[in-house]
C-alpha angles and dihedrals in degrees: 000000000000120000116242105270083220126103107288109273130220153195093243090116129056131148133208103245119185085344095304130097120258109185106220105211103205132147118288101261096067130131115260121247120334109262094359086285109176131214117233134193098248088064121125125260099298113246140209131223127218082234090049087045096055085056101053115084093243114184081210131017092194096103126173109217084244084063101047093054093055088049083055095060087038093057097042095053078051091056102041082052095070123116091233101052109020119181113185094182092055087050089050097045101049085070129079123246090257086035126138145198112199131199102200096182096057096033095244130153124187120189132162109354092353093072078065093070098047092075096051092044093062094044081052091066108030107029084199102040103166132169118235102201113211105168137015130203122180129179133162099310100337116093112189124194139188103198139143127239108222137180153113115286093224097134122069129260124213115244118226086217093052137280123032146279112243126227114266100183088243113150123240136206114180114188093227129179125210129187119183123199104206128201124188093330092316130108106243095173123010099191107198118189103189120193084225089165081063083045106045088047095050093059093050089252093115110171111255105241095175090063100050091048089046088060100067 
């Protein structure tokens, strides 16, 4: 189906609505939260609107409620992902116990305790990480998205050859894919292909190709 000719929209608002989580889909300039409210891990099962569903830039609209619900989870790990309001428990408790977030670039793999230090790391290094969501699949319980990972690089990021490369203030906008494996309402795989070469650029930290050729 035809994407939205509108901006790109995104998960970066949702507000807490009769003590369960409604995720708001507007365009990406919105404001955050009304009244700075905050999601926290003890919310109900997170819920779409048919208003918040005609935002997003669905591949497909014809969503089973099965569906819906999945694209829900999805949203709200977007959203407590934000630089602005990040909730690492949230993050925790949408996998399964068994549950794992895999970042297939880096060849990184977080499962248990350790998928609570992927949301502060990224805060580490982009104060203001945020999500800007381009295209939505969903089918059955797999959610595929197309998306970018933007930011200012204003933290600091660990070099493999010592020390460590300090913030510049330069944007980013890292072409990124994610693809999410849902079970009964619980993220089993969460599968994250991240342009880190874009990324890495973008930041001023370009890989040094006339060294590596010097060396054989």
């Amino acid at each position: 189906m035809k994407l939205l000719s509108r901006k790109s929209i995104t998960a970066a608002a949702a507000v807490a609505v009769l003590g369960g989580l409604s995720i708001a889909a507007v365009p990406s300039q919105a404001s955050p939260a009304h009244n700075g409210a905050a999601v926290h891990s003890d919310t109900a099962a997170p819920t779409l609107t048919a208003r918040q569903l005609a935002k997003l830039p669905l591949t497909d609209r014809h969503l089973t409620k099965h569906e819906k619900a999945n694209l829900a989870i999805v949203l709200r790990d977007y959203y407590v992902a934000e630089g602005s309001h990040i909730d690492v428990p949230t993050f925790v408790n949408s996998f399964t116990k068994d549950g794992v977030f895999n970042d297939m670039v880096a060849g990184q793999a977080y499962r248990g305790e350790a998928l609570g230090s992927v949301l502060p790391y990224m805060k580490g290094l982009f104060s203001n990480v945020h999500r800007d969501l381009k295209r939505i699949t969903v089918n059955g319980d797999v959610v595929s998205i197309e998306l970018s990972i933007q930011g200012t690089f204003d933290g600091q990021l660990a070099s493999p050859t010592g020390g460590v490369v300090k913030g510049n203030g330069h944007k980013v906008d890292a072409p990124t894919a994610d693809f999410w494996y849902l079970k009964n309402g619980k993220v089993k795989t969460f599968n994250c292909f991240v342009g880190y070469s874009k990324m890495y650029h973008d930041m001023g930290v370009d890989f040094d190709w006339a060294s590596a050729v010097n060396k054989h």
